[in-house]
PDB file of C-alpha atoms in Angstrom:
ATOM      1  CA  UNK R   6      89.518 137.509  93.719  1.00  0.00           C
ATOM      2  CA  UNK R   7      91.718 134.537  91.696  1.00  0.00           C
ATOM      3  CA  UNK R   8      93.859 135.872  89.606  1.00  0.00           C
ATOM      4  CA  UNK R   9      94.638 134.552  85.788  1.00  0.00           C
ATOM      5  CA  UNK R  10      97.001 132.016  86.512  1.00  0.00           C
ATOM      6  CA  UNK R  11      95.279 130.586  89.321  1.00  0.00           C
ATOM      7  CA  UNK R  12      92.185 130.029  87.522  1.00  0.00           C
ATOM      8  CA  UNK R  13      93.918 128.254  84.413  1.00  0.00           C
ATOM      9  CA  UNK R  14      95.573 126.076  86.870  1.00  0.00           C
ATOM     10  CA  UNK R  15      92.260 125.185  88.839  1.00  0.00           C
ATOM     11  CA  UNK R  16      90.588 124.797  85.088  1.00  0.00           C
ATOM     12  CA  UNK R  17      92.831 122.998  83.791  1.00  0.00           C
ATOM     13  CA  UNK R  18      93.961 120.381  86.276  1.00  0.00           C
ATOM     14  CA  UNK R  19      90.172 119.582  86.562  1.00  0.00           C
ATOM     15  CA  UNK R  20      89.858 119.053  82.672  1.00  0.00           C
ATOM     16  CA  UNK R  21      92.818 117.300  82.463  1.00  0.00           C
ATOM     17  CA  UNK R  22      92.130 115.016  85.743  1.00  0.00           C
ATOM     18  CA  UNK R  23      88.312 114.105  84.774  1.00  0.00           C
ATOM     19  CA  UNK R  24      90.009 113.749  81.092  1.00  0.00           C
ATOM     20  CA  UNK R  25      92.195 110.900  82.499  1.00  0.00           C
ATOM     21  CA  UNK R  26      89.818 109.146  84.260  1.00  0.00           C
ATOM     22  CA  UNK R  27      87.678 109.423  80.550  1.00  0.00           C
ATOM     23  CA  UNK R  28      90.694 108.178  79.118  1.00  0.00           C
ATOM     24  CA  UNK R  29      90.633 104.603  81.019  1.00  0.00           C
ATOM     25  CA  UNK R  30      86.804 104.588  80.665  1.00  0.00           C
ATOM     26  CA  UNK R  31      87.866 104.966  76.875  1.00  0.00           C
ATOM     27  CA  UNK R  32      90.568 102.316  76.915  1.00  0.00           C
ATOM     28  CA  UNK R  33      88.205  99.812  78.286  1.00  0.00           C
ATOM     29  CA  UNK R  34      85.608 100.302  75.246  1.00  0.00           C
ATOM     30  CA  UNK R  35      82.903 101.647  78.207  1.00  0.00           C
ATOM     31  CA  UNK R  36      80.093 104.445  77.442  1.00  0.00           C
ATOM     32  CA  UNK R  37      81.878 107.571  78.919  1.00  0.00           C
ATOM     33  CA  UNK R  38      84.853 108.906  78.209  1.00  0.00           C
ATOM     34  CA  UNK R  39      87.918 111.276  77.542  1.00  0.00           C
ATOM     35  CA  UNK R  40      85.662 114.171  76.540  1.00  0.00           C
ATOM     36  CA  UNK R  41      82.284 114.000  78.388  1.00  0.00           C
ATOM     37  CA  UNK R  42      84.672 113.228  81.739  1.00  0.00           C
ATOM     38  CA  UNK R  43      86.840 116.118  80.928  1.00  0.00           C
ATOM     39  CA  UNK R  44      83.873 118.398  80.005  1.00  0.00           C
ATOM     40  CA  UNK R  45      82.197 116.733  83.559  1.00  0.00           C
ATOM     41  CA  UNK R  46      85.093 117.811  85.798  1.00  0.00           C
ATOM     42  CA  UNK R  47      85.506 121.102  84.028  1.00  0.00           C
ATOM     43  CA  UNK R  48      82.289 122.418  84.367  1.00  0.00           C
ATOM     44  CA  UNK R  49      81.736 121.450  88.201  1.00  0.00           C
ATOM     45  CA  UNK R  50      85.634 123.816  88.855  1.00  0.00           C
ATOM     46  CA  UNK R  51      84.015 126.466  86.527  1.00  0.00           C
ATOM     47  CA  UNK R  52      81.108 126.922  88.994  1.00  0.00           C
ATOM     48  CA  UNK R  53      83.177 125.868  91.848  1.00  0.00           C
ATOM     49  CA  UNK R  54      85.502 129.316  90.840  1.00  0.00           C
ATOM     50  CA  UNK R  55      83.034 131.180  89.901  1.00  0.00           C
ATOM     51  CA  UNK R  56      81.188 131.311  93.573  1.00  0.00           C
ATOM     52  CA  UNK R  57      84.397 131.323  95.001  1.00  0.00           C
ATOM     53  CA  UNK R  58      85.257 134.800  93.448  1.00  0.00           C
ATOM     54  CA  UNK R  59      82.436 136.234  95.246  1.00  0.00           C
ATOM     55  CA  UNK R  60      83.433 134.907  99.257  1.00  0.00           C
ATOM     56  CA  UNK R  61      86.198 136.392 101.061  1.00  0.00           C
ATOM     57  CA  UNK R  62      89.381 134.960 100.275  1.00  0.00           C
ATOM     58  CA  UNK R  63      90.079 132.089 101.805  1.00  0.00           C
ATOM     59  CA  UNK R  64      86.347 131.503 103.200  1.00  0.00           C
ATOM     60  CA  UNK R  65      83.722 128.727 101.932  1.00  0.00           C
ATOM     61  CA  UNK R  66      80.327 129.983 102.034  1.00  0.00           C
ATOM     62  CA  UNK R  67      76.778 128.978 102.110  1.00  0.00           C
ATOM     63  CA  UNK R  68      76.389 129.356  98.515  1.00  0.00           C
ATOM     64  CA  UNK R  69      79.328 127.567  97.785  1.00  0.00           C
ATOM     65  CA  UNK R  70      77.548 125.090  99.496  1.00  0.00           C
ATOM     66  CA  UNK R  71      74.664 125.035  97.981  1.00  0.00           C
ATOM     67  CA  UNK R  72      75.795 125.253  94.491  1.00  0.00           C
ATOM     68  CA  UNK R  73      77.950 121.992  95.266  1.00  0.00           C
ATOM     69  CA  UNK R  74      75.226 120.152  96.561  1.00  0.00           C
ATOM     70  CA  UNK R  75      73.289 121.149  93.023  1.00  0.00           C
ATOM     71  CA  UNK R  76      76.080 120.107  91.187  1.00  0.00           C
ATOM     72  CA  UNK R  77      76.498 116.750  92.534  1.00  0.00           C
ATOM     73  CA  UNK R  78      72.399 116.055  92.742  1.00  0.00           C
ATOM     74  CA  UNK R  79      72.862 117.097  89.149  1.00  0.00           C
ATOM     75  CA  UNK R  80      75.409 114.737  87.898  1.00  0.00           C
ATOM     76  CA  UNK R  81      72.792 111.925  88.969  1.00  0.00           C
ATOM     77  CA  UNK R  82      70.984 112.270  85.583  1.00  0.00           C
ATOM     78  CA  UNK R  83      74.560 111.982  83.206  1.00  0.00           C
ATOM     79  CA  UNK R  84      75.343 109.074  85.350  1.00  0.00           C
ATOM     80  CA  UNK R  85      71.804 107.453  84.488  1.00  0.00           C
ATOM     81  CA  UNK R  86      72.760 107.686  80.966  1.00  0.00           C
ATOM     82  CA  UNK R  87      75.310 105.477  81.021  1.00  0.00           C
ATOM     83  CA  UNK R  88      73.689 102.567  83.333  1.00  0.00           C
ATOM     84  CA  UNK R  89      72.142 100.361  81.094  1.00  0.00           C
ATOM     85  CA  UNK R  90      70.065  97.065  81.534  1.00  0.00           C
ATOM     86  CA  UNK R  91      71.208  93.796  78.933  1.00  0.00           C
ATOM     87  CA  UNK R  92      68.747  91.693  77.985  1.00  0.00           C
ATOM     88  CA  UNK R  93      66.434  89.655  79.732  1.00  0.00           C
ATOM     89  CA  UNK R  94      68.986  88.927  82.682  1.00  0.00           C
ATOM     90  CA  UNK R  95      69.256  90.769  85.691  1.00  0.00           C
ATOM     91  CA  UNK R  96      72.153  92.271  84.689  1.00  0.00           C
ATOM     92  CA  UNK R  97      73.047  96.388  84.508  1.00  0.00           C
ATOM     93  CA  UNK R  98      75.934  97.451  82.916  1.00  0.00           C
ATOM     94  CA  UNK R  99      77.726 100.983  83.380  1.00  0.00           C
ATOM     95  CA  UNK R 100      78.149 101.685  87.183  1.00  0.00           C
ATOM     96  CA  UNK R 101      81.384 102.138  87.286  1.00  0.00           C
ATOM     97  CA  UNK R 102      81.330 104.474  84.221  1.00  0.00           C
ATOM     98  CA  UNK R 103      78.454 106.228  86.257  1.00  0.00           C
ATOM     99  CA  UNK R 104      80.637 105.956  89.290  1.00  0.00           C
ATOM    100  CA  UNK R 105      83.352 107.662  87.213  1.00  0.00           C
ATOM    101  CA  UNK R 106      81.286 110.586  86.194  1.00  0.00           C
ATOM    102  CA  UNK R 107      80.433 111.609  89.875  1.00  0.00           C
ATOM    103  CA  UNK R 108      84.170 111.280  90.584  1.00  0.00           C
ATOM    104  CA  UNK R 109      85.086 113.726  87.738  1.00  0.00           C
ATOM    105  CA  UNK R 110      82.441 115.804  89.009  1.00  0.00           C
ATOM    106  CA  UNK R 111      84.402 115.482  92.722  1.00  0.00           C
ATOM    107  CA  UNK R 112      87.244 116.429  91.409  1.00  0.00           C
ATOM    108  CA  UNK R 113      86.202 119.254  89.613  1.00  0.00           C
ATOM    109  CA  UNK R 114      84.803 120.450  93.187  1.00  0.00           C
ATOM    110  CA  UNK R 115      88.557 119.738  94.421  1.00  0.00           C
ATOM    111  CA  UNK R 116      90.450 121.336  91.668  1.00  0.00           C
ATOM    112  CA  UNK R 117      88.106 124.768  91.843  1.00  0.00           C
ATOM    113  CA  UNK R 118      88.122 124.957  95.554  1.00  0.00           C
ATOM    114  CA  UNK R 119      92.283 124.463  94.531  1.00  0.00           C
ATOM    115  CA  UNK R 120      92.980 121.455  97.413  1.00  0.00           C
ATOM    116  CA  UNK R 121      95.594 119.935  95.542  1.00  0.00           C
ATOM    117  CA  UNK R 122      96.449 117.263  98.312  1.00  0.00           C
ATOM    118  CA  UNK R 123      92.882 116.313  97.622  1.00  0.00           C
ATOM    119  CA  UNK R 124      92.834 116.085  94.034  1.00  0.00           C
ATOM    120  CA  UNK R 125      96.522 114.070  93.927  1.00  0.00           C
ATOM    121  CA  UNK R 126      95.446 111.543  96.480  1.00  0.00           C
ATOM    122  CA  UNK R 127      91.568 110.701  95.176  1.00  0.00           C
ATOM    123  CA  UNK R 128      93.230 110.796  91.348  1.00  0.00           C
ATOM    124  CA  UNK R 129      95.961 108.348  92.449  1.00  0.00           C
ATOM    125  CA  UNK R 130      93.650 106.085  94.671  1.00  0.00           C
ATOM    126  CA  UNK R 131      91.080 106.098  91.997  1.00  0.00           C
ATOM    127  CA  UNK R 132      93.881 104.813  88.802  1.00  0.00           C
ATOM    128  CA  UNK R 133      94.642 101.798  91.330  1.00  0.00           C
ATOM    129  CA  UNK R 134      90.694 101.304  92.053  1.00  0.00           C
ATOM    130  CA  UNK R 135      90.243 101.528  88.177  1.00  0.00           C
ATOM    131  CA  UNK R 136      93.656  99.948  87.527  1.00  0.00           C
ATOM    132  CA  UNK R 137      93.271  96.563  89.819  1.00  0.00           C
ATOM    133  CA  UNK R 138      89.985  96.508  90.981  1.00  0.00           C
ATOM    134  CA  UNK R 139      88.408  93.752  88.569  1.00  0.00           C
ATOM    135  CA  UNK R 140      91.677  91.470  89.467  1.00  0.00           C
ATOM    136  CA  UNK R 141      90.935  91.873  93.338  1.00  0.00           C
ATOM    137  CA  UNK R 142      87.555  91.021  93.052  1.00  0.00           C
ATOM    138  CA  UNK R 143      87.944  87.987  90.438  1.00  0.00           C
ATOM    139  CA  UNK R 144      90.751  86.661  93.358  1.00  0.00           C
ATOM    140  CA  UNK R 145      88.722  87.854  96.437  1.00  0.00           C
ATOM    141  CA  UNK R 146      85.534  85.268  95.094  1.00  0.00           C
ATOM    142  CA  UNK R 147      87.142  82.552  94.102  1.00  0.00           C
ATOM    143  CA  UNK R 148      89.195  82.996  97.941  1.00  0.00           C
ATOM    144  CA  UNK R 149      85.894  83.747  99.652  1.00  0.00           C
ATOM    145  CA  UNK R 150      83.932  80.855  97.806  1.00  0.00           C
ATOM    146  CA  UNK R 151      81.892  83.340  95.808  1.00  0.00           C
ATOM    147  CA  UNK R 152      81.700  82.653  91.876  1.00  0.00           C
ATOM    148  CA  UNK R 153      84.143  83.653  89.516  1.00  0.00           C
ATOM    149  CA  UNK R 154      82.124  86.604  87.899  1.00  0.00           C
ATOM    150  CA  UNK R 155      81.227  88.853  90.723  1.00  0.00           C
ATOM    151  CA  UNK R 156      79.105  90.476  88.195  1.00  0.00           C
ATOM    152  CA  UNK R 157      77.233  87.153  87.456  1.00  0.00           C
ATOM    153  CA  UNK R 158      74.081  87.407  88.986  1.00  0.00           C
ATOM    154  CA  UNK R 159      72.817  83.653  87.866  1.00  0.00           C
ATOM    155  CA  UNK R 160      71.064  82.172  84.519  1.00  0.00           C
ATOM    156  CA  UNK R 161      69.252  84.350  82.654  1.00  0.00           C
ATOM    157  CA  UNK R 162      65.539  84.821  83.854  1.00  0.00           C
ATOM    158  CA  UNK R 163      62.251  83.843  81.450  1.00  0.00           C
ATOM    159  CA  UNK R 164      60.834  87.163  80.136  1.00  0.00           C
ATOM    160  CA  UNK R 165      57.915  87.860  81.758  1.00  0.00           C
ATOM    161  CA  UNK R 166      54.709  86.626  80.246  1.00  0.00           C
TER     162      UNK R 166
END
């Protein structure tokens, strides 16, 4: 059984963790954000505690197992919500806010389960991903002869008829 304290921690990290990752979704003006993140990585260390209290302390069961794998099919359909398809060109907007949902979700697992290495080193490799991923891509296609938008996928298409 996890005590008080240890539950508020495991809670609270989560909602604070998946609330940061909101935070830069929010500070870039995308779909998802400080709340619905927060709320995302809460919920997944809720349930992650919650079967915990029930296995033998310091064991991961089956229906741990199962009730991750739930979780995670789950967090398919919030991630959906955000991907969206502009105009008439072949062009879909909000992966990476998707992307970011499934990640809260992750660390939500982490933070319940309490595998704090875990949680610091995906939080810390995912602000750099977040942080300087557009730059490295922009500089790795024009250095790899691609085009300048690696999100450019070419003129806009006719509608169809």
């Amino acid at each position: 059984m996890t005590d008080w304290g240890d539950i508020i921690l495991r809670l609270g990290v989560a909602m604070l963790a998946g609330g940061a990752i909101g935070l830069d979704r929010d500070l870039r003006g995308k779909p998802i954000g400080l709340k619905t993140l927060g709320l995302v990585s809460l919920s997944t260390a809720t349930v992650v505690v919650l079967t915990l209290q029930f296995a033998e302390p310091g064991q991961f069961t089956d229906a741990a197992s199962r009730v991750i794998q739930g979780v995670l099919t789950g967090i398919g359909f919030l991630g959906a919500g955000v991907i969206v398809r502009q105009g008439d060109r072949l062009r879909v907007r909000g992966l990476t806010s998707a992307a970011c949902a499934f990640f809260a979700a992750c660390i939500g697992i982490a933070c319940g389960a309490g595998h704090w290495p875990i949680v610091v080193t995906a939080l810390a490799l995912a602000f750099l991903l977040l942080t300087f991923g557009r730059s490295a891509e922009h500089w790795l296609h024009r250095a790899l002869g691609g085009t300048d938008d690696p999100h450019d996928t070419g003129p806009p298409q006719a509608p169809p008829a």
